[in-house]
mmCIF file of C-alpha atoms and ligand atoms in Angstrom:
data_model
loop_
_atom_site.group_PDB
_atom_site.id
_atom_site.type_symbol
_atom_site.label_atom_id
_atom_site.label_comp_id
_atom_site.label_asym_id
_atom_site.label_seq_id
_atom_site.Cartn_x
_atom_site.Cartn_y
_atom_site.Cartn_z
ATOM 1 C CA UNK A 1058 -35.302 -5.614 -57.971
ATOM 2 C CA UNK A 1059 -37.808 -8.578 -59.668
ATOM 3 C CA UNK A 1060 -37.088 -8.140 -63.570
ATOM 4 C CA UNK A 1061 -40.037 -9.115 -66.033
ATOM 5 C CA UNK A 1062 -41.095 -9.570 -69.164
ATOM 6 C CA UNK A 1063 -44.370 -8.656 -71.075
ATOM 7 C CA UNK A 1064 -45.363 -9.514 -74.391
ATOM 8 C CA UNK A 1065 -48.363 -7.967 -75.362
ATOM 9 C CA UNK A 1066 -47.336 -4.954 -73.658
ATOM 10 C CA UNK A 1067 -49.012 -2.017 -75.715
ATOM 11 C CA UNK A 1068 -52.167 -4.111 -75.361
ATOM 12 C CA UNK A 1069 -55.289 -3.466 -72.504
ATOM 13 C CA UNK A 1070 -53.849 -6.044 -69.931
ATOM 14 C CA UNK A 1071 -50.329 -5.663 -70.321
ATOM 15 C CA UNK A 1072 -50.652 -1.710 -69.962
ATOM 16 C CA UNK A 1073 -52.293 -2.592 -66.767
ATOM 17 C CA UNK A 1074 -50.074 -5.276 -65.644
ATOM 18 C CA UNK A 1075 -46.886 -3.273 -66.762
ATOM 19 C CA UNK A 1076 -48.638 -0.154 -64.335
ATOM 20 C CA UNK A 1077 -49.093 -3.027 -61.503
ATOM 21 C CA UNK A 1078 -45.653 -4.123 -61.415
ATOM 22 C CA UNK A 1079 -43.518 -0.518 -61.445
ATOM 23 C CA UNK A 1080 -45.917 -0.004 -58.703
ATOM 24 C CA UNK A 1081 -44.319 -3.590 -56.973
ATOM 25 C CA UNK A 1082 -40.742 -2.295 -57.782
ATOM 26 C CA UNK A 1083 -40.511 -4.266 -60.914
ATOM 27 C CA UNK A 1084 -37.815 -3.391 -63.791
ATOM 28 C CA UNK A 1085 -40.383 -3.853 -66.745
ATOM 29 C CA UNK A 1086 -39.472 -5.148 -70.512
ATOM 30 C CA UNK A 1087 -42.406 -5.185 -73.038
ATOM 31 C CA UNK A 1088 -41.528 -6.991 -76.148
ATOM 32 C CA UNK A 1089 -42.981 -4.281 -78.906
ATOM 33 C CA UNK A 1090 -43.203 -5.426 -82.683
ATOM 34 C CA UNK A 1091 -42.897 -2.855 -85.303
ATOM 35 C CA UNK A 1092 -45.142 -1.679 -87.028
ATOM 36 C CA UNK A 1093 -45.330 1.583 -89.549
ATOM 37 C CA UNK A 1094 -48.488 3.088 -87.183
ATOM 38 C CA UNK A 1095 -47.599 3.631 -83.146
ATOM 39 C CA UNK A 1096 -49.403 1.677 -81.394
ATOM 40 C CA UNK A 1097 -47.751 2.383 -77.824
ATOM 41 C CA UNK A 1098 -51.294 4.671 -76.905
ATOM 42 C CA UNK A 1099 -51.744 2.154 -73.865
ATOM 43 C CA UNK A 1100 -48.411 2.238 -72.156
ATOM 44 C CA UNK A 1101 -47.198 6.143 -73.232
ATOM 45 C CA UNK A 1102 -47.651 7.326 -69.971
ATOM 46 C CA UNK A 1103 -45.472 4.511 -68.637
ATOM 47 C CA UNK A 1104 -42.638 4.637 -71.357
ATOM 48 C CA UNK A 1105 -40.039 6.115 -68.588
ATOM 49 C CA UNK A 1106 -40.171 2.765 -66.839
ATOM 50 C CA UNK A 1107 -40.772 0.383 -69.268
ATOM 51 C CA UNK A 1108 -37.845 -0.952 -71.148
ATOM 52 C CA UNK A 1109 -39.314 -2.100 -74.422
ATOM 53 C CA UNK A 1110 -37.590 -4.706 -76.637
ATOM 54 C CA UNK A 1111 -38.243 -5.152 -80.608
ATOM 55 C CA UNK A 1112 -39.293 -8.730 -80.838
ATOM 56 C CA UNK A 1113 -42.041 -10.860 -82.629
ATOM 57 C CA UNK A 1114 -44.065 -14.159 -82.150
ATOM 58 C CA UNK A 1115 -43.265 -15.517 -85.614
ATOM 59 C CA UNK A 1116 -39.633 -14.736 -84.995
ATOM 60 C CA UNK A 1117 -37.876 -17.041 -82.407
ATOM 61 C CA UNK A 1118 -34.357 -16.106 -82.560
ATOM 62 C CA UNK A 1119 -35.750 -12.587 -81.602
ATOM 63 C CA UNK A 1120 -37.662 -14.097 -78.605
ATOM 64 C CA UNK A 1121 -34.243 -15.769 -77.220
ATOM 65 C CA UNK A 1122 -32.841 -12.503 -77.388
ATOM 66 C CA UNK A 1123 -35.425 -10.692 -75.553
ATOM 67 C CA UNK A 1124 -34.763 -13.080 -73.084
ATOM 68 C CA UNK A 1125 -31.581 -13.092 -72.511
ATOM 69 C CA UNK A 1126 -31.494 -9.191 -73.231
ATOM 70 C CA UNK A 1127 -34.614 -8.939 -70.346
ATOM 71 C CA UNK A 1128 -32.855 -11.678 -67.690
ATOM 72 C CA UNK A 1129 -36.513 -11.748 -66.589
ATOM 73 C CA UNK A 1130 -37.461 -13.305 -63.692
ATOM 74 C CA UNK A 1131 -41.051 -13.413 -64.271
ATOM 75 C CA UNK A 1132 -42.445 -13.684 -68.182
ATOM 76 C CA UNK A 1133 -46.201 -13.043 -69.150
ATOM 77 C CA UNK A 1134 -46.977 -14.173 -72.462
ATOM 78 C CA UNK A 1135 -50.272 -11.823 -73.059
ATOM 79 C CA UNK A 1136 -49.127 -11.235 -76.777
ATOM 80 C CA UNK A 1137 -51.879 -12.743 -79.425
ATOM 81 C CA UNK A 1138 -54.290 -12.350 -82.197
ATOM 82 C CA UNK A 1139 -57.021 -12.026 -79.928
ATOM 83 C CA UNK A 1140 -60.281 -10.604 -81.864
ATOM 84 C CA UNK A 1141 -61.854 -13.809 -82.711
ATOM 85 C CA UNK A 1142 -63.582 -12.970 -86.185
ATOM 86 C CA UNK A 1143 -60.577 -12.086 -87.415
ATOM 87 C CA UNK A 1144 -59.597 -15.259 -86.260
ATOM 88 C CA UNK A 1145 -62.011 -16.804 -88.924
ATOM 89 C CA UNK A 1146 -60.626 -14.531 -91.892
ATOM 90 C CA UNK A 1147 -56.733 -15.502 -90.793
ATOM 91 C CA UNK A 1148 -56.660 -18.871 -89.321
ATOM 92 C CA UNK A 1149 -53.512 -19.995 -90.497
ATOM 93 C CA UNK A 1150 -51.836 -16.500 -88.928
ATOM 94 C CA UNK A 1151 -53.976 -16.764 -85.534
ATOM 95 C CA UNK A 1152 -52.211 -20.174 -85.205
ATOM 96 C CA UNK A 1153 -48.702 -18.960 -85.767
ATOM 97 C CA UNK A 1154 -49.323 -16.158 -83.053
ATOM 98 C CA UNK A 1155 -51.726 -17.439 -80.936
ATOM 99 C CA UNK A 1156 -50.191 -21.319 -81.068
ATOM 100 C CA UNK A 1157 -46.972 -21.649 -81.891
ATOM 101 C CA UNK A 1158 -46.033 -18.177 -80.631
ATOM 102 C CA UNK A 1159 -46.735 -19.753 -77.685
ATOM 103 C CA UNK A 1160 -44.237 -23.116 -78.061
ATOM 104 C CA UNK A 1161 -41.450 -20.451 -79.307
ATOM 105 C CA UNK A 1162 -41.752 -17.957 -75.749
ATOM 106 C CA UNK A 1163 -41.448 -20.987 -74.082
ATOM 107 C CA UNK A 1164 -38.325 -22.696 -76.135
ATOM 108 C CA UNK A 1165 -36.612 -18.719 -75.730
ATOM 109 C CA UNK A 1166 -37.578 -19.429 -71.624
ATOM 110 C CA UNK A 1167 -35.966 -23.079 -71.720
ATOM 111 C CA UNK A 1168 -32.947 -22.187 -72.699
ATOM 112 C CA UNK A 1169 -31.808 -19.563 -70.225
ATOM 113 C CA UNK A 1170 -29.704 -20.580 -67.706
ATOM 114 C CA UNK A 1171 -31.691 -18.935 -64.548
ATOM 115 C CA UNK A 1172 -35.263 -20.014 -62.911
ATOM 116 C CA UNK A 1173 -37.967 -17.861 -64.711
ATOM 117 C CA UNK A 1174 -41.655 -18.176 -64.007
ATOM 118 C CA UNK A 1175 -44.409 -18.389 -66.773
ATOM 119 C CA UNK A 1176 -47.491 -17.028 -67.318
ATOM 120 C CA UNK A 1177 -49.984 -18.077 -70.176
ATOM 121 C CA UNK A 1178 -52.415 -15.863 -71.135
ATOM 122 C CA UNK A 1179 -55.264 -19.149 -71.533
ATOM 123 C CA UNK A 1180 -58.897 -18.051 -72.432
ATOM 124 C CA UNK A 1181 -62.439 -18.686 -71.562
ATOM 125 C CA UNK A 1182 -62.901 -18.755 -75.277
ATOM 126 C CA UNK A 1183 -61.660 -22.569 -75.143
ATOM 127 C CA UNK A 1184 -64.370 -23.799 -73.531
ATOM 128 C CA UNK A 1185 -66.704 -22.453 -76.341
ATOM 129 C CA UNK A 1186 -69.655 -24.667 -76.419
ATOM 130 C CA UNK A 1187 -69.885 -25.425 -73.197
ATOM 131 C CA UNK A 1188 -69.973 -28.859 -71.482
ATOM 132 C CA UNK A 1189 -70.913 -28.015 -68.179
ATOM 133 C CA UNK A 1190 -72.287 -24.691 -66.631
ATOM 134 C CA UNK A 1191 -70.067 -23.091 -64.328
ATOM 135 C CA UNK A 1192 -67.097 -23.837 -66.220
ATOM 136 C CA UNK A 1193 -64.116 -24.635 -64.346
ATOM 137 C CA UNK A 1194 -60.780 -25.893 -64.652
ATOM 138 C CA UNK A 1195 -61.617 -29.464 -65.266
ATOM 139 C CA UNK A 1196 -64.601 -28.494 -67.899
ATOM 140 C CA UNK A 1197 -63.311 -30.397 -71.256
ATOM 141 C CA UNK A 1198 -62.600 -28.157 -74.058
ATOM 142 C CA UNK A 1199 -64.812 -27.888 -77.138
ATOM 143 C CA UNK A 1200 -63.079 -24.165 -78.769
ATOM 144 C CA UNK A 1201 -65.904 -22.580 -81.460
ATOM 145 C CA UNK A 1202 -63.149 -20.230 -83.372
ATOM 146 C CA UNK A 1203 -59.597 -21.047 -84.757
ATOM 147 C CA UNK A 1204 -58.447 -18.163 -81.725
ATOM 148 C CA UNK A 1205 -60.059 -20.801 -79.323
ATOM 149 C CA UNK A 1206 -58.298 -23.651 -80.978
ATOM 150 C CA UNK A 1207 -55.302 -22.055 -81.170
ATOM 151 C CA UNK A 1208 -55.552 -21.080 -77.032
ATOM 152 C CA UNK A 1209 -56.041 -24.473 -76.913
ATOM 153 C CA UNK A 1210 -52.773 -25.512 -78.022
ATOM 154 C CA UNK A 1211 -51.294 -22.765 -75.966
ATOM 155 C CA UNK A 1212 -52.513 -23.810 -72.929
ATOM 156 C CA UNK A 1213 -51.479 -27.514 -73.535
ATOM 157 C CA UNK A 1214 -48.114 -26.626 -74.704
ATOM 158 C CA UNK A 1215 -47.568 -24.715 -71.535
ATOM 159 C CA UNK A 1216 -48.734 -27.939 -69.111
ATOM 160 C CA UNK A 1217 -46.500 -30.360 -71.307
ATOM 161 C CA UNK A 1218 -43.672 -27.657 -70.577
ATOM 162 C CA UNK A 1219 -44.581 -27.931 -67.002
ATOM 163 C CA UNK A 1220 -45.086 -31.526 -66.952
ATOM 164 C CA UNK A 1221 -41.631 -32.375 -69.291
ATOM 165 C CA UNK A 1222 -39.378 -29.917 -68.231
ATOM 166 C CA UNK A 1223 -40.756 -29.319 -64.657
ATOM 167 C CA UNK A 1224 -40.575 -25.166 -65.425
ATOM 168 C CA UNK A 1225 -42.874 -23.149 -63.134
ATOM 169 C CA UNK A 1226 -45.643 -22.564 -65.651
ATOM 170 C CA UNK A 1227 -49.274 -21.364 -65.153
ATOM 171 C CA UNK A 1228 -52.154 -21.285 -67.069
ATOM 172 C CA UNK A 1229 -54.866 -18.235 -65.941
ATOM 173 C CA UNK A 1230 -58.235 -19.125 -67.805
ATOM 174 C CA UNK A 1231 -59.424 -16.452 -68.126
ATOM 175 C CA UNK A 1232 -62.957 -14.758 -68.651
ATOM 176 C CA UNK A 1233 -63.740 -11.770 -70.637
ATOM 177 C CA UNK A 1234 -62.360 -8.819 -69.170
ATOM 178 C CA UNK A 1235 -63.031 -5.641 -70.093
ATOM 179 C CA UNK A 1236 -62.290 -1.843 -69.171
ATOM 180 C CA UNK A 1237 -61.420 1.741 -71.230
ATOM 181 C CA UNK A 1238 -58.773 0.495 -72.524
ATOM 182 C CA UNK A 1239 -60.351 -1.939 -74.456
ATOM 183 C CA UNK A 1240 -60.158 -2.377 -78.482
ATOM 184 C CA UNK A 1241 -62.821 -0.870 -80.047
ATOM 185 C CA UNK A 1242 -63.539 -4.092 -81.960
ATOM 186 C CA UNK A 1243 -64.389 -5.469 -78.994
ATOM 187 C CA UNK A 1244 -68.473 -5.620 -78.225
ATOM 188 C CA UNK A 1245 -67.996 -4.346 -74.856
ATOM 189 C CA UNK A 1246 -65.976 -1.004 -75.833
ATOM 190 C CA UNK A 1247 -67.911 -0.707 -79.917
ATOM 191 C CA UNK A 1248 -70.828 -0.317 -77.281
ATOM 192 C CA UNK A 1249 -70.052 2.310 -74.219
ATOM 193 C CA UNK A 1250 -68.571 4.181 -77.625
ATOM 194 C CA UNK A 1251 -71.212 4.293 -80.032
ATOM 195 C CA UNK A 1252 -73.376 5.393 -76.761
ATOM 196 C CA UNK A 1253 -71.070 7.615 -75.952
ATOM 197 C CA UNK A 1254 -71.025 9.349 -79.651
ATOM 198 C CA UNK A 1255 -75.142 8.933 -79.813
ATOM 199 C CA UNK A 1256 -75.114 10.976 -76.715
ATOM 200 C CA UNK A 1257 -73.559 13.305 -78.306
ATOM 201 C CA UNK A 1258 -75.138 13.520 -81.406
ATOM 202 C CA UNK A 1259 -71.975 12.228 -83.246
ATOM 203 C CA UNK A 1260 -73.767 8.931 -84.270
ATOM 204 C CA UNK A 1261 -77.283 7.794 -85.039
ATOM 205 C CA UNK A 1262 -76.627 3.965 -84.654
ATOM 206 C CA UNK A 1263 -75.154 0.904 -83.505
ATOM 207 C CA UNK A 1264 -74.770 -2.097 -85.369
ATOM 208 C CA UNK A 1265 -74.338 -5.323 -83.668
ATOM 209 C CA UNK A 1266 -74.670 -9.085 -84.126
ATOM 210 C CA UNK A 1267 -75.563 -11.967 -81.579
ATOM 211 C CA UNK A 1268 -77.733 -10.286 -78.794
ATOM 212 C CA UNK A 1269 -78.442 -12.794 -77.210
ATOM 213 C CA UNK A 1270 -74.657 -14.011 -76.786
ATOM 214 C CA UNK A 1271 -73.791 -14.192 -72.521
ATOM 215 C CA UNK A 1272 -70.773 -13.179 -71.182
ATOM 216 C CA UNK A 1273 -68.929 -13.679 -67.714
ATOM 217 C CA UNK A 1274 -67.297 -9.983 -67.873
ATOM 218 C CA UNK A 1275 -65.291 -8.763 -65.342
ATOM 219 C CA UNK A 1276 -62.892 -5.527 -64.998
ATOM 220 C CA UNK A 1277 -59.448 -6.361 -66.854
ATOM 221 C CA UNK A 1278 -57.232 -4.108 -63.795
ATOM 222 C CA UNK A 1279 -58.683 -6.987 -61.028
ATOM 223 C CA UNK A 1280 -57.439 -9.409 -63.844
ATOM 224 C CA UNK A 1281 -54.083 -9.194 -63.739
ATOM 225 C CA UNK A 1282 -53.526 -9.035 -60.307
ATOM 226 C CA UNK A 1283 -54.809 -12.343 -60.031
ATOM 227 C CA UNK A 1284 -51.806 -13.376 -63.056
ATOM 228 C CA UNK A 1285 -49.351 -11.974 -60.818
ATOM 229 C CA UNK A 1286 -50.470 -13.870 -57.903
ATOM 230 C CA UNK A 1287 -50.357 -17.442 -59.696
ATOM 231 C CA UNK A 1288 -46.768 -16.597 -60.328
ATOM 232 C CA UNK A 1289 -45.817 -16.036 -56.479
ATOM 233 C CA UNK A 1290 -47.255 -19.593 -55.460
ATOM 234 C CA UNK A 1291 -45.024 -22.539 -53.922
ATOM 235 C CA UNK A 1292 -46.284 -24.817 -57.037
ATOM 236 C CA UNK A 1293 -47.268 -23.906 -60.469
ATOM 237 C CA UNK A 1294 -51.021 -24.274 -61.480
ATOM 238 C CA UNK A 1295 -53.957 -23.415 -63.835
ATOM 239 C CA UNK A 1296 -56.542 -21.244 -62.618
ATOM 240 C CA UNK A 1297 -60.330 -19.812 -64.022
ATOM 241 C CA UNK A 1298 -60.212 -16.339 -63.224
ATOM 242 C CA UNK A 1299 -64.135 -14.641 -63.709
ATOM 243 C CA UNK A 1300 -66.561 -13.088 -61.752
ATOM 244 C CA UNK A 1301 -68.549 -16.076 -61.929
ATOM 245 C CA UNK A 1302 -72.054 -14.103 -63.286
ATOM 246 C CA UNK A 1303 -73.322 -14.173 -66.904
ATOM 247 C CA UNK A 1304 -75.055 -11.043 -68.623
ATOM 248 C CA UNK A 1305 -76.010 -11.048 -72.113
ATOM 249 C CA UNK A 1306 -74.963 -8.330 -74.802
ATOM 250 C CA UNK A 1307 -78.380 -6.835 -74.866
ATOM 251 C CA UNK A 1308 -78.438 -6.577 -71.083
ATOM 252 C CA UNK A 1309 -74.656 -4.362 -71.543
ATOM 253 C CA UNK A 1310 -76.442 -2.340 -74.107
ATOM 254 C CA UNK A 1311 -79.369 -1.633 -71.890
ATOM 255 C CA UNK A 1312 -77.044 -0.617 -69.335
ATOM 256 C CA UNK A 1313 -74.610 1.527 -71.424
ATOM 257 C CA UNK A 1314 -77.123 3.577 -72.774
ATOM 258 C CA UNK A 1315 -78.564 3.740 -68.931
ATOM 259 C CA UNK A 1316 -75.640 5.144 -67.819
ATOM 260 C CA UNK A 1317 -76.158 8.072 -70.842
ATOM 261 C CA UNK A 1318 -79.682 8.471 -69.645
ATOM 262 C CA UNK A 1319 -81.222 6.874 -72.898
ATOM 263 C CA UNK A 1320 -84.223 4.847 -71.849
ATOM 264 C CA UNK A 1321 -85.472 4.212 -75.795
ATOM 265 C CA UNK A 1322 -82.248 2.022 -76.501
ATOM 266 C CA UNK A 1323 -83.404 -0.287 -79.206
ATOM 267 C CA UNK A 1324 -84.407 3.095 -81.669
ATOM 268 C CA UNK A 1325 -80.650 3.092 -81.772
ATOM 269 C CA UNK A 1326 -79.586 -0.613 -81.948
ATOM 270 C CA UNK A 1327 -79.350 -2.495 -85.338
ATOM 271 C CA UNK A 1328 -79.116 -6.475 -85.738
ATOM 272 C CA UNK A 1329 -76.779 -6.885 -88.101
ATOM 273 C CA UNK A 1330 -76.485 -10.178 -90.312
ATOM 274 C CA UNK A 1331 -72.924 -9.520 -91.162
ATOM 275 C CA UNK A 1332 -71.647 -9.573 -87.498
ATOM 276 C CA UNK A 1333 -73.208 -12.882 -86.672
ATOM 277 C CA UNK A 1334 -69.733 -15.243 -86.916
ATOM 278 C CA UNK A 1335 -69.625 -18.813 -88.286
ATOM 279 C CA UNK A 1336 -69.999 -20.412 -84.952
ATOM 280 C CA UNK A 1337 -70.667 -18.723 -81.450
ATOM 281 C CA UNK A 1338 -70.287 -18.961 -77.875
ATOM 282 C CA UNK A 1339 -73.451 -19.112 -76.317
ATOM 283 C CA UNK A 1340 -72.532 -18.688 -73.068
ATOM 284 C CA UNK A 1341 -70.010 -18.556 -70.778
ATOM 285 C CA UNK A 1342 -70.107 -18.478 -66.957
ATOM 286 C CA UNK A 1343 -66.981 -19.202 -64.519
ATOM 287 C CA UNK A 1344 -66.416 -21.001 -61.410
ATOM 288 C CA UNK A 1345 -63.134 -19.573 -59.651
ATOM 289 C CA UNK A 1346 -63.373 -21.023 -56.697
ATOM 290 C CA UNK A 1347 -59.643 -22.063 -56.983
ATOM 291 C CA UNK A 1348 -58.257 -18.762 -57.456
ATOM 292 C CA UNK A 1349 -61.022 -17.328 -54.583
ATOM 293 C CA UNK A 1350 -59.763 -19.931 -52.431
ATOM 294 C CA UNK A 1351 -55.966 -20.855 -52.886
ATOM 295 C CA UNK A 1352 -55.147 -17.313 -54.022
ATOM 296 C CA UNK A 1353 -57.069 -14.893 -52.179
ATOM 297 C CA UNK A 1354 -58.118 -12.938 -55.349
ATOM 298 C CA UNK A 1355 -61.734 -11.944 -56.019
ATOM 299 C CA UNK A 1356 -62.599 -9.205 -58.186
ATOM 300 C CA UNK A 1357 -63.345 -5.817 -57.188
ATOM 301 C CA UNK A 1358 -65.427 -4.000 -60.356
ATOM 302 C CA UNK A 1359 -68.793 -5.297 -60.566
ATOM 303 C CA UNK A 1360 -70.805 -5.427 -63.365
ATOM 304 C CA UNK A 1361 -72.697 -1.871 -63.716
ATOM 305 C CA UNK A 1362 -69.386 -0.227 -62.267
ATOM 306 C CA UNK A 1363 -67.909 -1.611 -65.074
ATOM 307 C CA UNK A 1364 -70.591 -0.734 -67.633
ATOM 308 C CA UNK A 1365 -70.849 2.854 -66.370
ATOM 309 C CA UNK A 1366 -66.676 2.991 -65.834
ATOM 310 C CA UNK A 1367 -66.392 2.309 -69.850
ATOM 311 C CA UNK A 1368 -69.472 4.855 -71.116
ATOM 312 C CA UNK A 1369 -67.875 7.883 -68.723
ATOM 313 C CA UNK A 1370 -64.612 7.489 -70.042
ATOM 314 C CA UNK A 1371 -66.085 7.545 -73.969
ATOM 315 C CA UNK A 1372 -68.303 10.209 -73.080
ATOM 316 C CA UNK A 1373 -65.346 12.451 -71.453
ATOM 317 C CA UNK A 1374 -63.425 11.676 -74.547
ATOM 318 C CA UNK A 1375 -66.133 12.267 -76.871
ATOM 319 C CA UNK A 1376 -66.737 15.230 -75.805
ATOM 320 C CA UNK A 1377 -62.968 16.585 -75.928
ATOM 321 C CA UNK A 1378 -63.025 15.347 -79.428
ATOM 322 C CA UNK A 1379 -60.758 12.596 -79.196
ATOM 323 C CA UNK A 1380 -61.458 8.780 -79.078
ATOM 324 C CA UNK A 1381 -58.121 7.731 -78.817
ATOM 325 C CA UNK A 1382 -57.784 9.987 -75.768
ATOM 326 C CA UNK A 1383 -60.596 7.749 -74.241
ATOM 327 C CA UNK A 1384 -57.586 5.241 -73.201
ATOM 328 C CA UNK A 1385 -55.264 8.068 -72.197
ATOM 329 C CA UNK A 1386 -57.898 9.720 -70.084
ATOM 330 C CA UNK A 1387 -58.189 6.221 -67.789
ATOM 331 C CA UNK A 1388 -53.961 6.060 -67.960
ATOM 332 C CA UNK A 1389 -53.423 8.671 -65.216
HETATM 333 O O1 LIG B 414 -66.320 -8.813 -77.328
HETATM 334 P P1 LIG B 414 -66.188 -10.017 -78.174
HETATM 335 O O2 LIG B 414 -65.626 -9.820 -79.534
HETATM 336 O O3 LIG B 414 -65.387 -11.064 -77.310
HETATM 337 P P2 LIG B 414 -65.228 -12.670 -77.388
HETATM 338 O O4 LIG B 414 -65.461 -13.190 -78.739
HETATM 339 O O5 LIG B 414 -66.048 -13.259 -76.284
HETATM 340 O O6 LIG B 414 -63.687 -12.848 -77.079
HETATM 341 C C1 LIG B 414 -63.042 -12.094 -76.048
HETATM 342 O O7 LIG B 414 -63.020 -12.812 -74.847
HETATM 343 C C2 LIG B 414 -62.239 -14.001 -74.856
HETATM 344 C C3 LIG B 414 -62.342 -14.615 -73.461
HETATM 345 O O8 LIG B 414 -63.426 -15.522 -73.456
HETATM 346 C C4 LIG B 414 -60.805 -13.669 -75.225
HETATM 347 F F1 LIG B 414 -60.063 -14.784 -75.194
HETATM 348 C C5 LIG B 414 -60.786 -13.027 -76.595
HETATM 349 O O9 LIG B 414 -59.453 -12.667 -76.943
HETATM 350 C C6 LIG B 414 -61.624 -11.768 -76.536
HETATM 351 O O10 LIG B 414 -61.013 -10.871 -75.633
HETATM 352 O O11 LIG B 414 -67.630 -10.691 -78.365
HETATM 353 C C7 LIG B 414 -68.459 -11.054 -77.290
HETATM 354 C C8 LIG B 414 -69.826 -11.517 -77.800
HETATM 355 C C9 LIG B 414 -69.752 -12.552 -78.925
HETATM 356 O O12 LIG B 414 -70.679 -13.585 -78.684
HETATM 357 C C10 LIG B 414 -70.182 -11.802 -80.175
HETATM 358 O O13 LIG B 414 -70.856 -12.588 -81.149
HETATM 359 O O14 LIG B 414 -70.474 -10.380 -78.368
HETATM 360 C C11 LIG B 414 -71.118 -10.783 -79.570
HETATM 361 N N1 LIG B 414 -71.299 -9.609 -80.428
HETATM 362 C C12 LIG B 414 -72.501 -9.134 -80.843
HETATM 363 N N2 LIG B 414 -72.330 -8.070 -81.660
HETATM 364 C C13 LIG B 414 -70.326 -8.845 -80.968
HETATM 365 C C14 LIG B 414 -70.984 -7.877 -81.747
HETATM 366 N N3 LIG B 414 -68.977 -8.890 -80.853
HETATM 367 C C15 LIG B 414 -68.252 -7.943 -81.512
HETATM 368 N N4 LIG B 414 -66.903 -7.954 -81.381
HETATM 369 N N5 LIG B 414 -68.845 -6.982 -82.307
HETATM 370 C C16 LIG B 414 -70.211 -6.910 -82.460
HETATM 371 O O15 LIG B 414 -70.729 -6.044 -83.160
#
């Protein structure tokens, strides 16, 4: 039986990763870090078969130990401060979880004694202001947010790993993915909820910021199939994982409140000044040609599935009462 080990279990791609690989006849660890609220909402349904280990980022002694308490043969580091305004507020933090947390997983990965394989949760956020339209693997980096710097330095740390050390480490760039089990900070999921609630007469509006802002969204359960697949290669390598279409906020809000049968969307849609951030990404579109072609991964959800998966779930949800159930209603 494969053995691996998630950080960033409890969040939306390692509950659907952790599901993926019990299905594969994986013995799961999740590295957990404790907190005073549960935060386990993702992954509950799962907690017979995952093994979950207290560790944290900032903390590398208790990183060796997961490792050596996991024997992993596979890790996937998925474990970060990923919202990027917050990213403005704490940049100093975002880089010790989001940068150096990264350096420490893989110093607690060096030193065991058996082969593991490495997966680095890289991000389409890096390429920020964009340089070249598709962006691909060899698109330079110009990050627009201390969460894209610090990905940055993840992503470099892990092909100097590769490079010095010659571990079997992979980089999956990947594009914004999205499903019900998505954060509710998030624009995607703050959207097909407050539509959701509106519906229902639980809300009268939605605030947002950028508009205009273009995403290349795609549906986070095709996502991490495509992480699993980079680890099963001959030879380690980066890949751009997205759909490789653009749609812009407005066009998702359009959509979402579509799906609820609103037609008069923008009576219900606020700009607001506050939730425009220092510096934006315009746009972001991928080329994944690589994965398409060396992997055999494409993804499955396409854009209005998506958009109408995440507004059904918040309006079954919303109607039981119960927005955390939202995530435990798309769990079974
Ligand atoms: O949903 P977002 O917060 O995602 P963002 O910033 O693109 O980052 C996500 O994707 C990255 C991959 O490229 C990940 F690495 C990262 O961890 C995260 O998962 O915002 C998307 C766009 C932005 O341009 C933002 O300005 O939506 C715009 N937006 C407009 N109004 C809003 C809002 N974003 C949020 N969160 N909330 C709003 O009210």
């Amino acid at each position: 039986m494969p053995r691996v080990l998630i950080t960033g279990v409890t969040g939306q791609d390692g509950s659907y990763l952790a599901e993926m690989l019990i299905g594969k006849g994986y013995e799961v660890y999740g590295l957990i870090r404790r907190t005073s609220l549960v935060i386990d909402d993702r992954i509950r349904h799962l907690l017979d078969d995952v093994r979950l280990i207290d560790a944290d980022l900032l903390d590398q002694l208790s990183l060796i130990k997961a490792v050596q308490t996991a024997r992993p043969d596979e890790v996937y580091n998925l474990a970060a401060m990923s919202f990027v305004p917050t990213s403005f507020v704490q940049p100093v933090l975002t880089g010790e979880y989001t940068a150096l947390g990264v350096a420490k997983m893989l110093e607690a990965v060096r030193l065991a004694d058996w082969p593991i394989r490495f997966y680095q949760a890289s991000s389409s956020e890096m390429f920020g202001k964009v340089h070249e339209i598709p962006q691909r693997e060899t698109t330079p980096y110009h990050p627009r947010s201390p969460y894209g710097v610090a990905k940055v330095y993840g992503h470099w740390i892990t092909v100097n790993y590769r490079e010095s050390y010659k571990m079997y480490a992979c980089c999956g760039i990947l594009f914004n993915h999205e499903s019900p089990r998505r954060g509710l900070e998030f624009v995607t999921r703050k959207i097909s909820h407050a539509v959701a609630r509106i519906k229902l007469g639980l809300q009268k509006e939605l605030r947002l910021g950028n508009l205009d802002a273009k995403r290349d969204w795609g549906f986070a359960g095709d996502y991490v199939e495509a992480m699993w697949l980079m680890l099963q290669q001959a030879e380690p390598d980066d890949f751009v994982i997205s759909t490789d279409e653009t749609h812009s906020v407005g066009e998702f809000v359009r959509l979402a409140f579509e799906c609820a049968g609103i037609s008069n969307w923008q009576d219900y849609v606020r700009v607001d000044p506050n939730l425009l951030r220092p510096a934006d990404v315009d746009i972001l579109i991928g080329d994944s040609t690589k994965a398409r072609t060396k992997l055999g991964w494409k993804p499955r959800v396409t854009f209005p599935e998506l958009v109408e998966m995440m507004v059904k779930s918040d309006l079954d949800a919303e109607a039981r009462g119960n927005t955390r159930a939202a995530i435990q209603a798309t769990v079974r």
